[in-house]
Amino acid sequence: MNWKRIATYAALLFAAQLLLGFFEGYCLPADWNTALASSLASLVVCSGIFAHLSAKQTSRPFVHAWAALMLQVFAAVVVSQVFRVILDPVEHPFAVLEWLVLICALLIGTAAGTLFGRSAGTQDDF
């Protein structure tokens, strides 16, 4: 397993989700239209990140993608617990939707990246 690559892509996922979350939370109203637009943006961005990871990962791209997602989730849980201590806890009604989007992004992006990587004949050279 390429842990450097996994950590790099987990950090990219974390940064993308954090920026999208801050934009959604501070700039847009909390309603279904905002949640759907944010979910679509997250799906596109995270699918691209997973596609890039798997296009250059010739051995076990889905395992690497899942490991990156789990590392990102761990970091997100730690950060959210820190924010709970500092700020008033706020329940996010669309959390299940966000999890579904991340899993769909992993599946779509990794499949697309794997297909693209095989057709382009990329090497494992990150």
C-alpha atoms as a PDB file:
ATOM      1  CA  MET A   1       0.000   0.000   0.000  1.00  0.00           C
ATOM      2  CA  ASN A   2       1.217   3.457  -0.884  1.00  0.00           C
ATOM      3  CA  TRP A   3       0.563   5.322   2.377  1.00  0.00           C
ATOM      4  CA  LYS A   4       2.101   8.569   1.169  1.00  0.00           C
ATOM      5  CA  ARG A   5      -0.378   8.657  -1.724  1.00  0.00           C
ATOM      6  CA  ILE A   6      -3.257   7.661   0.563  1.00  0.00           C
ATOM      7  CA  ALA A   7      -2.403  10.452   3.026  1.00  0.00           C
ATOM      8  CA  THR A   8      -2.041  12.993   0.216  1.00  0.00           C
ATOM      9  CA  TYR A   9      -5.418  12.180  -1.295  1.00  0.00           C
ATOM     10  CA  ALA A  10      -7.074  11.996   2.125  1.00  0.00           C
ATOM     11  CA  ALA A  11      -5.787  15.531   2.752  1.00  0.00           C
ATOM     12  CA  LEU A  12      -7.154  16.655  -0.620  1.00  0.00           C
ATOM     13  CA  LEU A  13     -10.547  15.129   0.181  1.00  0.00           C
ATOM     14  CA  PHE A  14     -10.532  16.733   3.622  1.00  0.00           C
ATOM     15  CA  ALA A  15      -9.637  20.168   2.225  1.00  0.00           C
ATOM     16  CA  ALA A  16     -12.282  19.937  -0.511  1.00  0.00           C
ATOM     17  CA  GLN A  17     -14.998  18.867   1.927  1.00  0.00           C
ATOM     18  CA  LEU A  18     -13.944  21.512   4.452  1.00  0.00           C
ATOM     19  CA  LEU A  19     -14.053  24.329   1.884  1.00  0.00           C
ATOM     20  CA  LEU A  20     -17.387  23.176   0.479  1.00  0.00           C
ATOM     21  CA  GLY A  21     -18.788  22.842   3.997  1.00  0.00           C
ATOM     22  CA  PHE A  22     -17.663  26.302   5.079  1.00  0.00           C
ATOM     23  CA  PHE A  23     -19.071  27.838   1.895  1.00  0.00           C
ATOM     24  CA  GLU A  24     -22.373  26.011   2.364  1.00  0.00           C
ATOM     25  CA  GLY A  25     -22.585  26.798   6.070  1.00  0.00           C
ATOM     26  CA  TYR A  26     -21.669  30.461   5.975  1.00  0.00           C
ATOM     27  CA  CYS A  27     -22.802  31.675   2.557  1.00  0.00           C
ATOM     28  CA  LEU A  28     -25.947  29.718   1.727  1.00  0.00           C
ATOM     29  CA  PRO A  29     -29.277  29.101   3.468  1.00  0.00           C
ATOM     30  CA  ALA A  30     -29.818  25.676   5.055  1.00  0.00           C
ATOM     31  CA  ASP A  31     -32.487  24.165   2.819  1.00  0.00           C
ATOM     32  CA  TRP A  32     -32.897  21.232   0.438  1.00  0.00           C
ATOM     33  CA  ASN A  33     -31.870  23.220  -2.646  1.00  0.00           C
ATOM     34  CA  THR A  34     -28.601  24.202  -1.006  1.00  0.00           C
ATOM     35  CA  ALA A  35     -28.010  20.646   0.210  1.00  0.00           C
ATOM     36  CA  LEU A  36     -28.588  19.222  -3.272  1.00  0.00           C
ATOM     37  CA  ALA A  37     -26.345  21.815  -4.955  1.00  0.00           C
ATOM     38  CA  SER A  38     -23.629  21.255  -2.367  1.00  0.00           C
ATOM     39  CA  SER A  39     -23.959  17.485  -2.768  1.00  0.00           C
ATOM     40  CA  LEU A  40     -23.601  17.767  -6.530  1.00  0.00           C
ATOM     41  CA  ALA A  41     -20.509  19.949  -6.138  1.00  0.00           C
ATOM     42  CA  SER A  42     -19.063  17.490  -3.635  1.00  0.00           C
ATOM     43  CA  LEU A  43     -19.812  14.551  -5.930  1.00  0.00           C
ATOM     44  CA  VAL A  44     -18.015  16.195  -8.853  1.00  0.00           C
ATOM     45  CA  VAL A  45     -14.995  17.399  -6.857  1.00  0.00           C
ATOM     46  CA  CYS A  46     -14.513  14.206  -4.840  1.00  0.00           C
ATOM     47  CA  SER A  47     -15.079  11.979  -7.887  1.00  0.00           C
ATOM     48  CA  GLY A  48     -12.290  13.917  -9.602  1.00  0.00           C
ATOM     49  CA  ILE A  49      -9.982  13.395  -6.638  1.00  0.00           C
ATOM     50  CA  PHE A  50     -10.714   9.652  -6.548  1.00  0.00           C
ATOM     51  CA  ALA A  51     -10.321   9.422 -10.339  1.00  0.00           C
ATOM     52  CA  HIS A  52      -6.908  11.085 -10.163  1.00  0.00           C
ATOM     53  CA  LEU A  53      -5.848   8.763  -7.346  1.00  0.00           C
ATOM     54  CA  SER A  54      -6.909   5.608  -9.137  1.00  0.00           C
ATOM     55  CA  ALA A  55      -5.703   6.630 -12.612  1.00  0.00           C
ATOM     56  CA  LYS A  56      -2.147   6.633 -11.301  1.00  0.00           C
ATOM     57  CA  GLN A  57      -2.567   3.685  -8.921  1.00  0.00           C
ATOM     58  CA  THR A  58      -1.980   0.458 -10.848  1.00  0.00           C
ATOM     59  CA  SER A  59      -2.302  -1.926  -7.915  1.00  0.00           C
ATOM     60  CA  ARG A  60      -5.519  -2.148  -5.875  1.00  0.00           C
ATOM     61  CA  PRO A  61      -6.981   1.294  -6.674  1.00  0.00           C
ATOM     62  CA  PHE A  62     -10.234   0.636  -4.781  1.00  0.00           C
ATOM     63  CA  VAL A  63      -8.324  -0.376  -1.638  1.00  0.00           C
ATOM     64  CA  HIS A  64      -6.264   2.809  -1.844  1.00  0.00           C
ATOM     65  CA  ALA A  65      -9.399   4.900  -2.423  1.00  0.00           C
ATOM     66  CA  TRP A  66     -11.197   3.342   0.564  1.00  0.00           C
ATOM     67  CA  ALA A  67      -8.115   3.863   2.742  1.00  0.00           C
ATOM     68  CA  ALA A  68      -7.956   7.536   1.695  1.00  0.00           C
ATOM     69  CA  LEU A  69     -11.662   7.949   2.462  1.00  0.00           C
ATOM     70  CA  MET A  70     -11.324   6.305   5.879  1.00  0.00           C
ATOM     71  CA  LEU A  71      -8.308   8.471   6.744  1.00  0.00           C
ATOM     72  CA  GLN A  72     -10.268  11.564   5.672  1.00  0.00           C
ATOM     73  CA  VAL A  73     -13.249  10.455   7.762  1.00  0.00           C
ATOM     74  CA  PHE A  74     -11.013   9.956  10.795  1.00  0.00           C
ATOM     75  CA  ALA A  75      -9.561  13.451  10.391  1.00  0.00           C
ATOM     76  CA  ALA A  76     -13.031  14.922   9.906  1.00  0.00           C
ATOM     77  CA  VAL A  77     -14.345  13.256  13.070  1.00  0.00           C
ATOM     78  CA  VAL A  78     -11.388  14.562  15.094  1.00  0.00           C
ATOM     79  CA  VAL A  79     -11.823  18.099  13.762  1.00  0.00           C
ATOM     80  CA  SER A  80     -15.584  18.023  14.306  1.00  0.00           C
ATOM     81  CA  GLN A  81     -15.055  16.976  17.930  1.00  0.00           C
ATOM     82  CA  VAL A  82     -12.654  19.882  18.438  1.00  0.00           C
ATOM     83  CA  PHE A  83     -15.221  22.267  16.953  1.00  0.00           C
ATOM     84  CA  ARG A  84     -17.905  20.813  19.246  1.00  0.00           C
ATOM     85  CA  VAL A  85     -15.802  21.792  22.253  1.00  0.00           C
ATOM     86  CA  ILE A  86     -15.040  25.291  20.920  1.00  0.00           C
ATOM     87  CA  LEU A  87     -18.409  26.126  19.341  1.00  0.00           C
ATOM     88  CA  ASP A  88     -21.992  25.271  20.144  1.00  0.00           C
ATOM     89  CA  PRO A  89     -22.792  21.856  18.657  1.00  0.00           C
ATOM     90  CA  VAL A  90     -25.010  22.055  15.582  1.00  0.00           C
ATOM     91  CA  GLU A  91     -26.700  19.004  14.151  1.00  0.00           C
ATOM     92  CA  HIS A  92     -26.451  18.792  10.393  1.00  0.00           C
ATOM     93  CA  PRO A  93     -29.728  17.415   8.967  1.00  0.00           C
ATOM     94  CA  PHE A  94     -28.094  16.411   5.683  1.00  0.00           C
ATOM     95  CA  ALA A  95     -25.248  14.293   7.112  1.00  0.00           C
ATOM     96  CA  VAL A  96     -26.586  11.023   5.653  1.00  0.00           C
ATOM     97  CA  LEU A  97     -26.745  12.635   2.223  1.00  0.00           C
ATOM     98  CA  GLU A  98     -23.097  13.673   2.551  1.00  0.00           C
ATOM     99  CA  TRP A  99     -22.037  10.114   3.373  1.00  0.00           C
ATOM    100  CA  LEU A 100     -23.938   8.747   0.380  1.00  0.00           C
ATOM    101  CA  VAL A 101     -22.328  11.338  -1.864  1.00  0.00           C
ATOM    102  CA  LEU A 102     -18.826  10.440  -0.658  1.00  0.00           C
ATOM    103  CA  ILE A 103     -19.404   6.737  -1.249  1.00  0.00           C
ATOM    104  CA  CYS A 104     -20.859   7.409  -4.707  1.00  0.00           C
ATOM    105  CA  ALA A 105     -17.908   9.689  -5.493  1.00  0.00           C
ATOM    106  CA  LEU A 106     -15.513   6.940  -4.456  1.00  0.00           C
ATOM    107  CA  LEU A 107     -17.233   4.367  -6.662  1.00  0.00           C
ATOM    108  CA  ILE A 108     -17.664   6.654  -9.680  1.00  0.00           C
ATOM    109  CA  GLY A 109     -14.269   8.326  -9.464  1.00  0.00           C
ATOM    110  CA  THR A 110     -12.291   5.168  -8.796  1.00  0.00           C
ATOM    111  CA  ALA A 111     -14.019   3.260 -11.593  1.00  0.00           C
ATOM    112  CA  ALA A 112     -13.485   6.131 -14.043  1.00  0.00           C
ATOM    113  CA  GLY A 113      -9.875   6.650 -12.986  1.00  0.00           C
ATOM    114  CA  THR A 114      -9.114   2.957 -13.216  1.00  0.00           C
ATOM    115  CA  LEU A 115     -10.561   2.769 -16.722  1.00  0.00           C
ATOM    116  CA  PHE A 116      -8.769   5.929 -17.796  1.00  0.00           C
ATOM    117  CA  GLY A 117      -5.491   4.813 -16.236  1.00  0.00           C
ATOM    118  CA  ARG A 118      -5.615   1.460 -17.988  1.00  0.00           C
ATOM    119  CA  SER A 119      -6.464   3.000 -21.343  1.00  0.00           C
ATOM    120  CA  ALA A 120      -3.697   5.605 -20.993  1.00  0.00           C
ATOM    121  CA  GLY A 121      -1.201   3.011 -19.711  1.00  0.00           C
ATOM    122  CA  THR A 122      -0.110   5.079 -16.713  1.00  0.00           C
ATOM    123  CA  GLN A 123       2.515   3.918 -14.305  1.00  0.00           C
ATOM    124  CA  ASP A 124       2.418   4.007 -10.518  1.00  0.00           C
ATOM    125  CA  ASP A 125       4.623   7.128 -10.341  1.00  0.00           C
ATOM    126  CA  PHE A 126       3.209   9.635  -7.884  1.00  0.00           C
END
